[in-house]
mmCIF file of C-alpha atoms and ligand atoms in Angstrom:
data_model
loop_
_atom_site.group_PDB
_atom_site.id
_atom_site.type_symbol
_atom_site.label_atom_id
_atom_site.label_comp_id
_atom_site.label_asym_id
_atom_site.label_seq_id
_atom_site.Cartn_x
_atom_site.Cartn_y
_atom_site.Cartn_z
ATOM 1 C CA MET A 898 4.127 5.228 19.807
ATOM 2 C CA ASN A 899 6.777 2.498 19.908
ATOM 3 C CA ASN A 900 4.482 -0.091 21.434
ATOM 4 C CA LEU A 901 1.341 0.722 19.468
ATOM 5 C CA LEU A 902 1.264 -2.528 17.480
ATOM 6 C CA GLN A 903 3.391 -4.637 19.834
ATOM 7 C CA GLY A 904 5.739 -5.512 16.988
ATOM 8 C CA ILE A 905 3.166 -6.724 14.482
ATOM 9 C CA ASN A 906 3.657 -5.488 10.944
ATOM 10 C CA LEU A 907 1.585 -2.749 9.366
ATOM 11 C CA TYR A 908 0.632 -3.228 5.703
ATOM 12 C CA LEU A 909 -0.579 -0.316 3.596
ATOM 13 C CA ILE A 910 -2.815 -1.213 0.658
ATOM 14 C CA GLY A 911 -4.666 0.932 -1.873
ATOM 15 C CA MET A 912 -4.524 2.310 -5.364
ATOM 16 C CA MET A 913 -1.462 3.645 -7.181
ATOM 17 C CA GLY A 914 -0.896 7.208 -6.021
ATOM 18 C CA ALA A 915 -2.784 6.837 -2.734
ATOM 19 C CA GLY A 916 0.477 7.519 -0.874
ATOM 20 C CA LYS A 917 1.405 4.067 0.464
ATOM 21 C CA THR A 918 5.130 4.609 -0.087
ATOM 22 C CA THR A 919 5.077 8.147 1.339
ATOM 23 C CA ILE A 920 2.927 7.382 4.393
ATOM 24 C CA GLY A 921 4.538 3.994 5.037
ATOM 25 C CA ARG A 922 7.885 5.689 5.492
ATOM 26 C CA LEU A 923 6.454 8.267 7.922
ATOM 27 C CA LEU A 924 4.582 5.599 9.905
ATOM 28 C CA ALA A 925 7.819 3.635 10.284
ATOM 29 C CA LEU A 926 9.570 6.679 11.749
ATOM 30 C CA GLU A 927 6.702 7.393 14.165
ATOM 31 C CA MET A 928 6.405 3.800 15.364
ATOM 32 C CA GLY A 929 10.119 3.005 15.543
ATOM 33 C CA TYR A 930 9.617 0.402 12.817
ATOM 34 C CA SER A 931 11.713 -0.293 9.718
ATOM 35 C CA PHE A 932 10.224 0.621 6.352
ATOM 36 C CA VAL A 933 9.922 -1.798 3.431
ATOM 37 C CA ASP A 934 8.346 -1.174 0.032
ATOM 38 C CA THR A 935 7.524 -4.360 -1.880
ATOM 39 C CA ASP A 936 8.079 -2.567 -5.208
ATOM 40 C CA GLU A 937 11.549 -1.435 -4.126
ATOM 41 C CA VAL A 938 12.492 -4.956 -3.042
ATOM 42 C CA ILE A 939 11.298 -6.344 -6.390
ATOM 43 C CA VAL A 940 13.311 -3.730 -8.314
ATOM 44 C CA GLN A 941 16.437 -4.505 -6.288
ATOM 45 C CA ALA A 942 16.037 -8.261 -6.690
ATOM 46 C CA ALA A 943 15.268 -8.092 -10.422
ATOM 47 C CA GLY A 944 17.921 -5.455 -11.168
ATOM 48 C CA CYS A 945 15.543 -3.521 -13.418
ATOM 49 C CA THR A 946 12.602 -1.139 -13.174
ATOM 50 C CA ILE A 947 8.952 -2.082 -12.791
ATOM 51 C CA ASN A 948 8.326 -0.731 -16.307
ATOM 52 C CA GLU A 949 11.038 -3.058 -17.625
ATOM 53 C CA ILE A 950 9.640 -6.080 -15.758
ATOM 54 C CA PHE A 951 6.155 -5.442 -17.191
ATOM 55 C CA ALA A 952 7.501 -4.804 -20.718
ATOM 56 C CA GLU A 953 9.997 -7.664 -20.890
ATOM 57 C CA SER A 954 8.424 -10.381 -18.721
ATOM 58 C CA GLY A 955 4.779 -9.347 -18.369
ATOM 59 C CA GLU A 956 2.472 -8.564 -15.464
ATOM 60 C CA ALA A 957 2.138 -12.234 -14.450
ATOM 61 C CA THR A 958 5.880 -12.412 -13.771
ATOM 62 C CA PHE A 959 5.697 -9.202 -11.733
ATOM 63 C CA ARG A 960 2.829 -10.686 -9.681
ATOM 64 C CA ARG A 961 4.842 -13.846 -8.986
ATOM 65 C CA LEU A 962 7.776 -11.751 -7.775
ATOM 66 C CA GLU A 963 5.404 -9.668 -5.634
ATOM 67 C CA THR A 964 4.045 -12.767 -3.884
ATOM 68 C CA GLU A 965 7.537 -14.175 -3.364
ATOM 69 C CA VAL A 966 8.753 -10.895 -1.849
ATOM 70 C CA LEU A 967 5.697 -10.590 0.403
ATOM 71 C CA SER A 968 6.132 -14.159 1.674
ATOM 72 C CA GLN A 969 9.682 -13.318 2.751
ATOM 73 C CA ILE A 970 8.833 -9.942 4.286
ATOM 74 C CA CYS A 971 6.045 -11.291 6.459
ATOM 75 C CA ALA A 972 8.498 -13.559 8.293
ATOM 76 C CA HIS A 973 9.897 -10.406 9.944
ATOM 77 C CA THR A 974 8.412 -8.147 12.643
ATOM 78 C CA ARG A 975 8.374 -4.409 13.427
ATOM 79 C CA LEU A 976 7.916 -3.406 9.782
ATOM 80 C CA SER A 977 5.826 -0.730 8.098
ATOM 81 C CA ILE A 978 5.226 -2.112 4.614
ATOM 82 C CA ALA A 979 4.101 -0.199 1.542
ATOM 83 C CA THR A 980 2.670 -2.713 -0.912
ATOM 84 C CA GLY A 981 2.033 -2.257 -4.630
ATOM 85 C CA GLY A 982 -1.560 -1.405 -5.530
ATOM 86 C CA GLY A 983 -2.177 -4.833 -7.092
ATOM 87 C CA ILE A 984 -1.098 -6.913 -4.089
ATOM 88 C CA VAL A 985 -4.765 -7.547 -3.242
ATOM 89 C CA LEU A 986 -5.370 -9.427 -6.517
ATOM 90 C CA ASN A 987 -3.760 -12.707 -5.490
ATOM 91 C CA GLN A 988 -5.735 -14.560 -2.815
ATOM 92 C CA LYS A 989 -2.532 -16.154 -1.507
ATOM 93 C CA ASN A 990 -1.181 -12.691 -0.630
ATOM 94 C CA TRP A 991 -3.996 -12.230 1.889
ATOM 95 C CA SER A 992 -2.677 -15.080 4.024
ATOM 96 C CA TYR A 993 0.552 -13.087 4.353
ATOM 97 C CA LEU A 994 -1.099 -9.682 4.804
ATOM 98 C CA HIS A 995 -3.278 -11.017 7.618
ATOM 99 C CA HIS A 996 -0.132 -11.688 9.681
ATOM 100 C CA GLY A 997 -0.248 -7.959 10.354
ATOM 101 C CA LEU A 998 -2.625 -5.011 10.498
ATOM 102 C CA ILE A 999 -3.889 -3.985 7.049
ATOM 103 C CA VAL A 1000 -4.653 -0.311 6.404
ATOM 104 C CA TRP A 1001 -6.419 0.815 3.206
ATOM 105 C CA LEU A 1002 -5.561 4.300 1.963
ATOM 106 C CA ASP A 1003 -8.818 5.028 0.158
ATOM 107 C CA ALA A 1004 -8.478 7.891 -2.302
ATOM 108 C CA PRO A 1005 -10.940 9.103 -4.942
ATOM 109 C CA VAL A 1006 -9.944 8.730 -8.605
ATOM 110 C CA GLU A 1007 -9.745 12.501 -9.069
ATOM 111 C CA LEU A 1008 -7.077 12.773 -6.369
ATOM 112 C CA LEU A 1009 -5.112 9.809 -7.775
ATOM 113 C CA TYR A 1010 -5.256 11.278 -11.251
ATOM 114 C CA ASN A 1011 -4.080 14.707 -10.087
ATOM 115 C CA ARG A 1012 -1.053 13.082 -8.474
ATOM 116 C CA LEU A 1013 -0.170 10.663 -11.265
ATOM 117 C CA ALA A 1014 -1.143 12.482 -14.476
ATOM 118 C CA GLU A 1015 2.536 13.102 -15.347
ATOM 119 C CA ASP A 1016 3.867 9.874 -13.840
ATOM 120 C CA LYS A 1017 5.738 7.474 -16.138
ATOM 121 C CA THR A 1018 6.701 4.824 -13.586
ATOM 122 C CA ARG A 1019 3.351 2.995 -13.340
ATOM 123 C CA PRO A 1020 3.090 0.764 -16.428
ATOM 124 C CA LEU A 1021 -0.644 0.186 -15.960
ATOM 125 C CA LEU A 1022 -1.273 3.940 -16.367
ATOM 126 C CA GLN A 1023 0.623 4.329 -19.645
ATOM 127 C CA ASP A 1024 -2.737 4.373 -21.395
ATOM 128 C CA PRO A 1025 -4.450 6.911 -23.678
ATOM 129 C CA ASP A 1026 -7.075 7.406 -20.965
ATOM 130 C CA PRO A 1027 -5.270 7.175 -17.604
ATOM 131 C CA LYS A 1028 -8.219 8.552 -15.624
ATOM 132 C CA GLY A 1029 -10.577 5.958 -17.139
ATOM 133 C CA LYS A 1030 -7.957 3.280 -16.403
ATOM 134 C CA LEU A 1031 -7.735 4.344 -12.747
ATOM 135 C CA GLN A 1032 -11.536 4.247 -12.525
ATOM 136 C CA SER A 1033 -11.789 0.736 -13.973
ATOM 137 C CA ILE A 1034 -8.923 -0.605 -11.824
ATOM 138 C CA LEU A 1035 -10.569 0.855 -8.700
ATOM 139 C CA GLU A 1036 -13.892 -0.753 -9.633
ATOM 140 C CA GLN A 1037 -12.156 -4.136 -10.017
ATOM 141 C CA ARG A 1038 -10.338 -3.853 -6.697
ATOM 142 C CA GLN A 1039 -12.676 -1.898 -4.424
ATOM 143 C CA LYS A 1040 -14.148 -4.988 -2.753
ATOM 144 C CA LEU A 1041 -10.689 -6.421 -2.182
ATOM 145 C CA TYR A 1042 -9.335 -3.240 -0.588
ATOM 146 C CA ALA A 1043 -12.392 -3.210 1.652
ATOM 147 C CA GLU A 1044 -11.083 -6.408 3.296
ATOM 148 C CA ALA A 1045 -8.560 -4.238 5.166
ATOM 149 C CA ASP A 1046 -8.737 -3.943 8.950
ATOM 150 C CA LEU A 1047 -8.801 -0.154 8.792
ATOM 151 C CA ARG A 1048 -10.044 2.164 6.030
ATOM 152 C CA ILE A 1049 -8.613 5.682 5.878
ATOM 153 C CA LYS A 1050 -10.556 7.959 3.542
ATOM 154 C CA LEU A 1051 -8.272 10.560 2.012
ATOM 155 C CA ASN A 1052 -9.180 14.111 1.155
ATOM 156 C CA GLU A 1053 -7.438 16.475 -1.238
ATOM 157 C CA GLY A 1054 -5.104 18.868 0.583
ATOM 158 C CA GLU A 1055 -4.297 16.697 3.602
ATOM 159 C CA THR A 1056 -0.532 16.441 4.144
ATOM 160 C CA PRO A 1057 1.296 13.114 4.530
ATOM 161 C CA GLU A 1058 2.058 14.084 8.129
ATOM 162 C CA GLN A 1059 -1.627 14.730 8.900
ATOM 163 C CA ILE A 1060 -2.657 11.409 7.341
ATOM 164 C CA THR A 1061 0.038 9.611 9.320
ATOM 165 C CA GLN A 1062 -1.246 11.095 12.586
ATOM 166 C CA ARG A 1063 -4.824 10.128 11.699
ATOM 167 C CA ILE A 1064 -3.760 6.514 11.094
ATOM 168 C CA LEU A 1065 -1.879 6.377 14.408
ATOM 169 C CA GLU A 1066 -4.969 7.719 16.204
ATOM 170 C CA GLU A 1067 -7.307 5.197 14.572
ATOM 171 C CA ILE A 1068 -5.183 2.064 14.984
ATOM 172 C CA PRO A 1069 -6.212 1.380 18.626
ATOM 173 C CA SER A 1070 -9.882 1.193 17.578
ATOM 174 C CA VAL A 1071 -9.219 -1.878 15.423
ATOM 175 C CA LEU A 1072 -6.770 -3.758 17.625
ATOM 176 C CA LYS A 1073 -8.166 -6.919 19.210
ATOM 177 C CA ASN A 1074 -6.013 -6.481 22.310
ATOM 178 C CA PRO A 1075 -5.225 -2.771 22.515
ATOM 179 C CA VAL A 1076 -2.248 -1.717 24.575
ATOM 180 C CA SER A 1077 -3.389 0.170 27.670
ATOM 181 C CA ALA A 1078 -2.273 3.772 28.171
ATOM 182 C CA ASP A 1079 0.217 2.811 30.889
ATOM 183 C CA GLY A 1080 1.841 0.027 29.054
HETATM 184 N N1 LIG B 862 -0.831 13.511 1.188
HETATM 185 C C1 LIG B 862 -0.221 13.822 0.037
HETATM 186 N N2 LIG B 862 -0.361 15.052 -0.476
HETATM 187 C C2 LIG B 862 0.238 15.384 -1.650
HETATM 188 N N3 LIG B 862 0.991 14.534 -2.401
HETATM 189 C C3 LIG B 862 1.163 13.294 -1.938
HETATM 190 C C4 LIG B 862 0.571 12.860 -0.699
HETATM 191 N N4 LIG B 862 0.901 11.559 -0.505
HETATM 192 C C5 LIG B 862 1.657 11.207 -1.572
HETATM 193 N N5 LIG B 862 1.827 12.228 -2.425
HETATM 194 C C6 LIG B 862 2.556 12.227 -3.717
HETATM 195 O O1 LIG B 862 1.785 11.418 -4.615
HETATM 196 C C7 LIG B 862 2.644 10.606 -5.412
HETATM 197 C C8 LIG B 862 2.303 9.138 -5.163
HETATM 198 O O2 LIG B 862 2.644 8.812 -3.813
HETATM 199 P P1 LIG B 862 3.225 7.378 -3.428
HETATM 200 O O3 LIG B 862 3.589 7.435 -1.994
HETATM 201 O O4 LIG B 862 4.270 6.942 -4.391
HETATM 202 O O5 LIG B 862 1.900 6.475 -3.624
HETATM 203 P P2 LIG B 862 1.736 4.907 -3.804
HETATM 204 O O6 LIG B 862 2.927 4.249 -3.202
HETATM 205 O O7 LIG B 862 0.468 4.590 -3.088
HETATM 206 O O8 LIG B 862 1.611 4.691 -5.285
HETATM 207 C C9 LIG B 862 4.072 10.974 -5.022
HETATM 208 O O9 LIG B 862 4.529 11.959 -5.933
HETATM 209 C C10 LIG B 862 3.931 11.568 -3.628
HETATM 210 O O10 LIG B 862 4.928 12.522 -3.343
HETATM 211 O O1 LIG B 863 -1.680 -1.056 -8.871
HETATM 212 C C1 LIG B 863 -0.847 -1.814 -9.433
HETATM 213 O O2 LIG B 863 -1.172 -2.871 -10.009
HETATM 214 C C2 LIG B 863 0.595 -1.448 -9.366
HETATM 215 C C3 LIG B 863 1.007 -0.500 -8.459
HETATM 216 C C4 LIG B 863 2.405 -0.046 -8.353
HETATM 217 O O3 LIG B 863 2.727 0.331 -7.004
HETATM 218 P P1 LIG B 863 2.101 1.626 -6.265
HETATM 219 O O4 LIG B 863 0.720 1.242 -5.809
HETATM 220 O O5 LIG B 863 3.029 1.897 -5.147
HETATM 221 O O6 LIG B 863 2.063 2.726 -7.277
HETATM 222 C C5 LIG B 863 3.362 -1.149 -8.818
HETATM 223 O O7 LIG B 863 3.316 -2.236 -7.911
HETATM 224 C C6 LIG B 863 2.983 -1.625 -10.187
HETATM 225 O O8 LIG B 863 3.139 -0.556 -11.092
HETATM 226 C C7 LIG B 863 1.547 -2.174 -10.253
HETATM 227 MG MG1 LIG B 864 4.324 2.842 -3.859
#
């Protein structure tokens, strides 16, 4: 699997709770890539949590940090990158994402809600109606996520390992210059 993408970065996009962080880490292991999570880099750089950034500086500041972090990450190669769910909102981010292969983890709202109902780390979901909020965010972003190179539809009950294998199997079908079996 080490030569699957010939060094180009893999970017995971999709809604909160779709599993970008979980699957991104597994994909890195399988491909012999390093793993980077844009949210983790932001938290390290800012020295505070995402909740604190949203509460103290606002979403616009978070989005600026996100773009700055992405611009630095994309200068590197051999990375599996888990993005934050809102990375697709800023048009400028797409110029960075398109340096690599973009994979959309496409999960239904019900599945996202089941995973995140008790979660306190996503400021956008600290809402009296988190399921309704997920639905409206997905409606806003659906067309943007659909700009990905590869769409992976997720089903309830599929393990991270199974999803990772499915992504690895589907990647060759969207590569412009696929690597041949012997090299
Ligand atoms: N395939 C899966 N099956 C069950 N739980 C999962 C799966 N993928 C992720 N999770 C869980 O769902 C939650 C959100 O996953 P995470 O990787 O943080 O998503 P994202 O980075 O897209 O927001 C975590 O608690 C994670 O352990
Ligand atoms: O969808 C969003 O706007 C966000 C998703 C989060 O990341 P995950 O998608 O990894 O949960 C994080 O970047 C922030 O809370 C905003
Ligand atoms: Mg994440």
